[in-house]
Amino acid sequence: MAEAKKNILTPDGLKALEDELQGLKVVGRKEIAQKIKEAREQGDLSENAEYDAAKDEQRDMEARIEEIEKILKNAVVIDEKFKKGVISLGCHVLLEDISLGKEVEYHIVGSTEADILQNKISNEAPIGRALLGKKIGDVVEVEGINQVNEFRVIDVQRK
């Protein structure tokens, strides 16, 4: 549950992570490279605490970059301010079930991240989670028990 919660972001949270990632990749890597270079210039690295500290800092930073990239790759952005055509909480969503070739309707409900994490959205939670933040025309894949179902978003209405 904690891992899933990391991937649920507000627009501000998304921007903060993107900014942090950019800072680490551009500024952070440059600063650490400079520290490592300066430590190497001091000579013997076998007993150089500054070199060891810089390498540890580099390892930690690369791990954080990897963690942020993973979060961003799997992020679900929840914007509680409804934007026309974008699925958020409290919407009726009309879908085309691509595999069955028929229309289905879902009501996305819930008001907090906790609701989402506790499967209190939609009348079929995996679909509800997959739909959040999607737009009209998007195709959404939902992993079922024995297969992956595909749905195309046809319409979104605030209710």
Tab-separated table of N, CA, C and O in Angstrom, residues 1-8 70-71 74 117:
chain	number	residue	atom	x	y	z
A	1	MET	N	0.828	-1.187	0.000
A	1	MET	CA	0.000	0.000	0.000
A	1	MET	C	0.873	1.252	0.000
A	1	MET	O	0.583	2.217	-0.698
A	2	ALA	N	1.959	1.221	0.754
A	2	ALA	CA	2.861	2.376	0.798
A	2	ALA	C	3.464	2.628	-0.578
A	2	ALA	O	3.608	3.773	-1.009
A	3	GLU	N	3.819	1.555	-1.283
A	3	GLU	CA	4.379	1.699	-2.631
A	3	GLU	C	3.358	2.303	-3.581
A	3	GLU	O	3.670	3.180	-4.372
A	4	ALA	N	2.104	1.871	-3.487
A	4	ALA	CA	1.055	2.420	-4.348
A	4	ALA	C	0.829	3.893	-4.047
A	4	ALA	O	0.628	4.694	-4.949
A	5	LYS	N	0.877	4.255	-2.773
A	5	LYS	CA	0.619	5.642	-2.392
A	5	LYS	C	1.667	6.574	-2.975
A	5	LYS	O	1.374	7.713	-3.323
A	6	LYS	N	2.911	6.102	-3.110
A	6	LYS	CA	3.969	6.921	-3.692
A	6	LYS	C	3.612	7.371	-5.103
A	6	LYS	O	4.063	8.403	-5.562
A	7	ASN	N	2.850	6.554	-5.814
A	7	ASN	CA	2.561	6.823	-7.218
A	7	ASN	C	1.311	7.669	-7.423
A	7	ASN	O	0.971	7.979	-8.548
A	8	ILE	N	0.610	8.019	-6.351
A	8	ILE	CA	-0.574	8.874	-6.468
A	8	ILE	C	-0.142	10.288	-6.135
A	8	ILE	O	0.280	10.573	-5.017
A	70	LYS	N	11.009	5.859	-11.260
A	70	LYS	CA	10.036	4.771	-11.119
A	70	LYS	C	8.673	5.328	-10.707
A	70	LYS	O	7.637	4.932	-11.242
A	71	ILE	N	8.665	6.264	-9.758
A	71	ILE	CA	7.411	6.876	-9.309
A	71	ILE	C	6.744	7.605	-10.469
A	71	ILE	O	5.546	7.452	-10.712
A	74	ASN	N	5.033	5.399	-13.089
A	74	ASN	CA	3.788	4.760	-12.673
A	74	ASN	C	2.801	5.736	-12.037
A	74	ASN	O	1.830	5.324	-11.419
A	117	LEU	N	-6.661	4.070	-2.314
A	117	LEU	CA	-5.825	2.969	-1.859
A	117	LEU	C	-6.656	1.854	-1.230
A	117	LEU	O	-6.269	0.702	-1.242
